[in-house]
Amino acid sequence: MRKETGLFVLLVVVCAMTAIKSHNFLSIENLINESRLIGMFGIFSIGLGMVIITGGIDLSVGSMFALLGVVLTMLLNPADKTWPWPFAMMNGRFWPWPVAVMVTLGLGSFLGTFHGFLITRVKLQPFIVTLCGLLFYRGMARYIASDDAKGFEDAKGFEALKEFTKGNLFGVPMPFVMLVVLTIVMWVVLHRSVYGRHLFAVGRNEEAARYSGINTKRIVASTYILSGFLAAISGILFAFDTNSVAPSMTGNFYELYGIAAAVLGGCSLRGGEGSILGIILGTILLQVLQNLVNLLGIPSSLNFAVMGAVILSGVLADQLITNRGRTVRPKTGG
């Protein structure tokens, strides 16, 4: 809990400094926009955090946004004979939006299942599996879309879906509302369930967890499935937020934002450590820093420099805390 407390204090300080530097930070319009971004980034960051707790990594999330976004737009728009199979089969028609959403969520879960299979059954390294996914999914998105941006046009036939993803609940953007709900659910799952205890045990020592009777393969695979499912939810929200999907650009480097949020929130890249609250606080802090860069007119080219510095700071802090814990010895009587 000390990490979360320290991160919260840091967040308050950064917010205060940002508010002093720019009065626009506390404007209603800016706060609504920030909460929308926090919701979209926070949802998939939770999935990445769960993967990291097991000692794994998922680099494919950004490319999944492009692929899933392209699939969603093509399912919701009238099909053309020039489109690749199976989209061309719906020539001149479009899929009902509930079916299109379920297909998109199912595809995200399937890709996560595929990652889990390769990592737990074929024994491939998570870094290699998800790096290949990053390249493959981006390439497939560009091929399916013929490297053209795909949009939702006038949203005919799925107005309710667009209104839901871009709407508000009592003035609060729906992505943020969805994040709050998922945060509560995942907090219970991670911190108040047997599954959560098994997850931390696998992350701390997978071999010891296996000898204690935990099905480590199932636990590890489940986190990649969850990551894919949450990435699909975020992918739908991102697609409607921009109202179009550019297969070569959508989601570029977004996985780094998720990893940075998780690491900054206390998830150790060695595995076995982390919390849902920390991941959310890390997401908020990253978005506030991005907002600070924009409000102060700092060149956007420094965004990645800021993110790199944040990741390095989180890893350094984690290493220093670990080293300090190893050097502290209990006092003995004598």
CSV table of N, CA, C and O in Angstrom, one decimal, residues 1 3-4 46 49-50 53 182-201 204 226 262 265-267 272-281:
chain,number,residue,atom,x,y,z
A,1,MET,N,0.8,-1.2,0.0
A,1,MET,CA,0.0,0.0,0.0
A,1,MET,C,0.9,1.3,0.0
A,1,MET,O,0.4,2.3,-0.4
A,3,LYS,N,3.4,2.0,-1.9
A,3,LYS,CA,3.6,2.4,-3.3
A,3,LYS,C,2.4,3.2,-3.8
A,3,LYS,O,2.6,4.3,-4.4
A,4,GLU,N,1.2,2.7,-3.5
A,4,GLU,CA,0.0,3.4,-4.0
A,4,GLU,C,-0.1,4.8,-3.3
A,4,GLU,O,-0.5,5.8,-3.9
A,46,ILE,N,-5.2,-2.4,-17.3
A,46,ILE,CA,-5.5,-3.5,-16.3
A,46,ILE,C,-5.1,-4.8,-16.8
A,46,ILE,O,-4.5,-5.6,-16.1
A,49,GLY,N,-1.4,-5.1,-16.9
A,49,GLY,CA,-0.9,-5.3,-15.5
A,49,GLY,C,-1.1,-6.7,-15.0
A,49,GLY,O,-0.1,-7.2,-14.3
A,50,MET,N,-2.2,-7.4,-15.3
A,50,MET,CA,-2.4,-8.7,-14.9
A,50,MET,C,-1.3,-9.7,-15.5
A,50,MET,O,-0.8,-10.6,-14.9
A,53,ILE,N,2.0,-9.1,-13.8
A,53,ILE,CA,2.1,-9.7,-12.4
A,53,ILE,C,2.5,-11.2,-12.5
A,53,ILE,O,3.2,-11.7,-11.6
A,182,LEU,N,-15.1,-1.9,-14.2
A,182,LEU,CA,-14.1,-2.9,-14.3
A,182,LEU,C,-13.0,-2.9,-13.2
A,182,LEU,O,-12.5,-3.9,-12.8
A,183,THR,N,-12.7,-1.7,-12.7
A,183,THR,CA,-11.8,-1.6,-11.6
A,183,THR,C,-12.3,-2.3,-10.4
A,183,THR,O,-11.5,-3.0,-9.7
A,184,ILE,N,-13.5,-2.1,-10.1
A,184,ILE,CA,-14.1,-2.7,-8.9
A,184,ILE,C,-14.1,-4.2,-9.0
A,184,ILE,O,-13.7,-5.0,-8.1
A,185,VAL,N,-14.6,-4.7,-10.2
A,185,VAL,CA,-14.6,-6.1,-10.5
A,185,VAL,C,-13.2,-6.8,-10.4
A,185,VAL,O,-13.0,-7.8,-9.7
A,186,MET,N,-12.2,-6.1,-11.1
A,186,MET,CA,-10.9,-6.7,-11.1
A,186,MET,C,-10.2,-6.6,-9.8
A,186,MET,O,-9.3,-7.4,-9.4
A,187,TRP,N,-10.5,-5.6,-9.0
A,187,TRP,CA,-10.0,-5.5,-7.6
A,187,TRP,C,-10.4,-6.7,-6.8
A,187,TRP,O,-9.6,-7.2,-6.1
A,188,VAL,N,-11.7,-7.0,-6.9
A,188,VAL,CA,-12.2,-8.2,-6.1
A,188,VAL,C,-11.5,-9.4,-6.7
A,188,VAL,O,-11.0,-10.3,-5.9
A,189,VAL,N,-11.4,-9.6,-8.0
A,189,VAL,CA,-10.7,-10.8,-8.6
A,189,VAL,C,-9.3,-10.9,-8.1
A,189,VAL,O,-8.8,-12.0,-7.8
A,190,LEU,N,-8.5,-9.8,-8.2
A,190,LEU,CA,-7.1,-9.9,-7.9
A,190,LEU,C,-6.8,-9.9,-6.4
A,190,LEU,O,-5.9,-10.6,-6.0
A,191,HIS,N,-7.5,-9.2,-5.6
A,191,HIS,CA,-7.2,-9.0,-4.2
A,191,HIS,C,-8.1,-9.7,-3.2
A,191,HIS,O,-7.7,-9.8,-2.0
A,192,ARG,N,-9.2,-10.3,-3.7
A,192,ARG,CA,-10.1,-11.0,-2.7
A,192,ARG,C,-10.6,-12.3,-3.2
A,192,ARG,O,-11.7,-12.8,-2.9
A,193,SER,N,-9.8,-13.0,-4.1
A,193,SER,CA,-10.2,-14.3,-4.6
A,193,SER,C,-9.0,-15.3,-4.6
A,193,SER,O,-7.8,-14.9,-4.5
A,194,VAL,N,-9.3,-16.5,-4.6
A,194,VAL,CA,-8.3,-17.6,-4.7
A,194,VAL,C,-7.5,-17.4,-6.0
A,194,VAL,O,-6.3,-17.6,-6.0
A,195,TYR,N,-8.2,-17.0,-7.1
A,195,TYR,CA,-7.5,-16.8,-8.4
A,195,TYR,C,-6.4,-15.8,-8.2
A,195,TYR,O,-5.3,-15.9,-8.7
A,196,GLY,N,-6.7,-14.7,-7.5
A,196,GLY,CA,-5.8,-13.6,-7.3
A,196,GLY,C,-4.5,-14.1,-6.6
A,196,GLY,O,-3.4,-13.8,-6.9
A,197,ARG,N,-4.8,-14.9,-5.5
A,197,ARG,CA,-3.6,-15.4,-4.7
A,197,ARG,C,-2.8,-16.3,-5.6
A,197,ARG,O,-1.5,-16.3,-5.5
A,198,HIS,N,-3.4,-17.1,-6.4
A,198,HIS,CA,-2.7,-18.0,-7.3
A,198,HIS,C,-1.9,-17.2,-8.3
A,198,HIS,O,-0.7,-17.6,-8.7
A,199,LEU,N,-2.4,-16.1,-8.8
A,199,LEU,CA,-1.8,-15.2,-9.8
A,199,LEU,C,-0.5,-14.7,-9.2
A,199,LEU,O,0.6,-14.7,-9.8
A,200,PHE,N,-0.5,-14.2,-8.0
A,200,PHE,CA,0.7,-13.6,-7.3
A,200,PHE,C,1.7,-14.7,-7.1
A,200,PHE,O,2.9,-14.5,-7.2
A,201,ALA,N,1.2,-15.9,-6.7
A,201,ALA,CA,2.1,-17.0,-6.4
A,201,ALA,C,2.9,-17.4,-7.7
A,201,ALA,O,4.1,-17.7,-7.6
A,204,ARG,N,5.6,-14.8,-8.4
A,204,ARG,CA,6.7,-14.8,-7.5
A,204,ARG,C,7.6,-16.0,-7.8
A,204,ARG,O,8.9,-15.9,-7.8
A,226,LEU,N,-7.5,-12.5,-20.8
A,226,LEU,CA,-8.1,-11.3,-20.2
A,226,LEU,C,-7.6,-10.1,-20.9
A,226,LEU,O,-8.3,-9.1,-21.2
A,262,ALA,N,1.3,0.4,-15.7
A,262,ALA,CA,1.4,-0.8,-14.8
A,262,ALA,C,2.7,-0.7,-13.9
A,262,ALA,O,2.7,-0.9,-12.7
A,265,GLY,N,2.6,2.0,-11.5
A,265,GLY,CA,1.6,1.7,-10.5
A,265,GLY,C,2.1,0.6,-9.5
A,265,GLY,O,1.3,0.2,-8.6
A,266,GLY,N,3.3,0.1,-9.7
A,266,GLY,CA,3.8,-0.8,-8.7
A,266,GLY,C,3.9,-2.2,-9.2
A,266,GLY,O,4.3,-3.1,-8.5
A,267,CYS,N,3.6,-2.5,-10.5
A,267,CYS,CA,3.7,-3.9,-11.0
A,267,CYS,C,5.2,-4.1,-11.4
A,267,CYS,O,5.8,-3.4,-12.2
A,272,GLY,N,4.9,-11.0,-9.7
A,272,GLY,CA,4.6,-11.2,-8.3
A,272,GLY,C,4.2,-10.0,-7.5
A,272,GLY,O,3.9,-10.1,-6.3
A,273,GLU,N,4.2,-8.8,-8.1
A,273,GLU,CA,3.8,-7.6,-7.4
A,273,GLU,C,2.9,-6.8,-8.3
A,273,GLU,O,3.0,-6.7,-9.5
A,274,GLY,N,2.0,-6.0,-7.6
A,274,GLY,CA,1.1,-5.1,-8.4
A,274,GLY,C,-0.2,-5.0,-7.7
A,274,GLY,O,-0.6,-5.8,-6.9
A,275,SER,N,-1.0,-4.0,-8.1
A,275,SER,CA,-2.3,-3.8,-7.6
A,275,SER,C,-3.2,-3.1,-8.6
A,275,SER,O,-2.7,-2.4,-9.5
A,276,ILE,N,-4.5,-3.3,-8.6
A,276,ILE,CA,-5.4,-2.7,-9.5
A,276,ILE,C,-5.4,-1.2,-9.3
A,276,ILE,O,-5.4,-0.4,-10.2
A,277,LEU,N,-5.4,-0.8,-8.0
A,277,LEU,CA,-5.4,0.7,-7.7
A,277,LEU,C,-4.2,1.3,-8.2
A,277,LEU,O,-4.2,2.4,-8.7
A,278,GLY,N,-3.0,0.7,-8.1
A,278,GLY,CA,-1.8,1.2,-8.6
A,278,GLY,C,-1.8,1.4,-10.1
A,278,GLY,O,-1.3,2.4,-10.6
A,279,ILE,N,-2.3,0.4,-10.8
A,279,ILE,CA,-2.4,0.5,-12.2
A,279,ILE,C,-3.3,1.7,-12.6
A,279,ILE,O,-2.9,2.5,-13.6
A,280,ILE,N,-4.4,1.9,-12.0
A,280,ILE,CA,-5.3,3.1,-12.3
A,280,ILE,C,-4.6,4.4,-12.0
A,280,ILE,O,-4.6,5.3,-12.8
A,281,LEU,N,-3.9,4.5,-10.8
A,281,LEU,CA,-3.2,5.7,-10.5
A,281,LEU,C,-2.1,6.0,-11.5
A,281,LEU,O,-1.8,7.1,-11.9
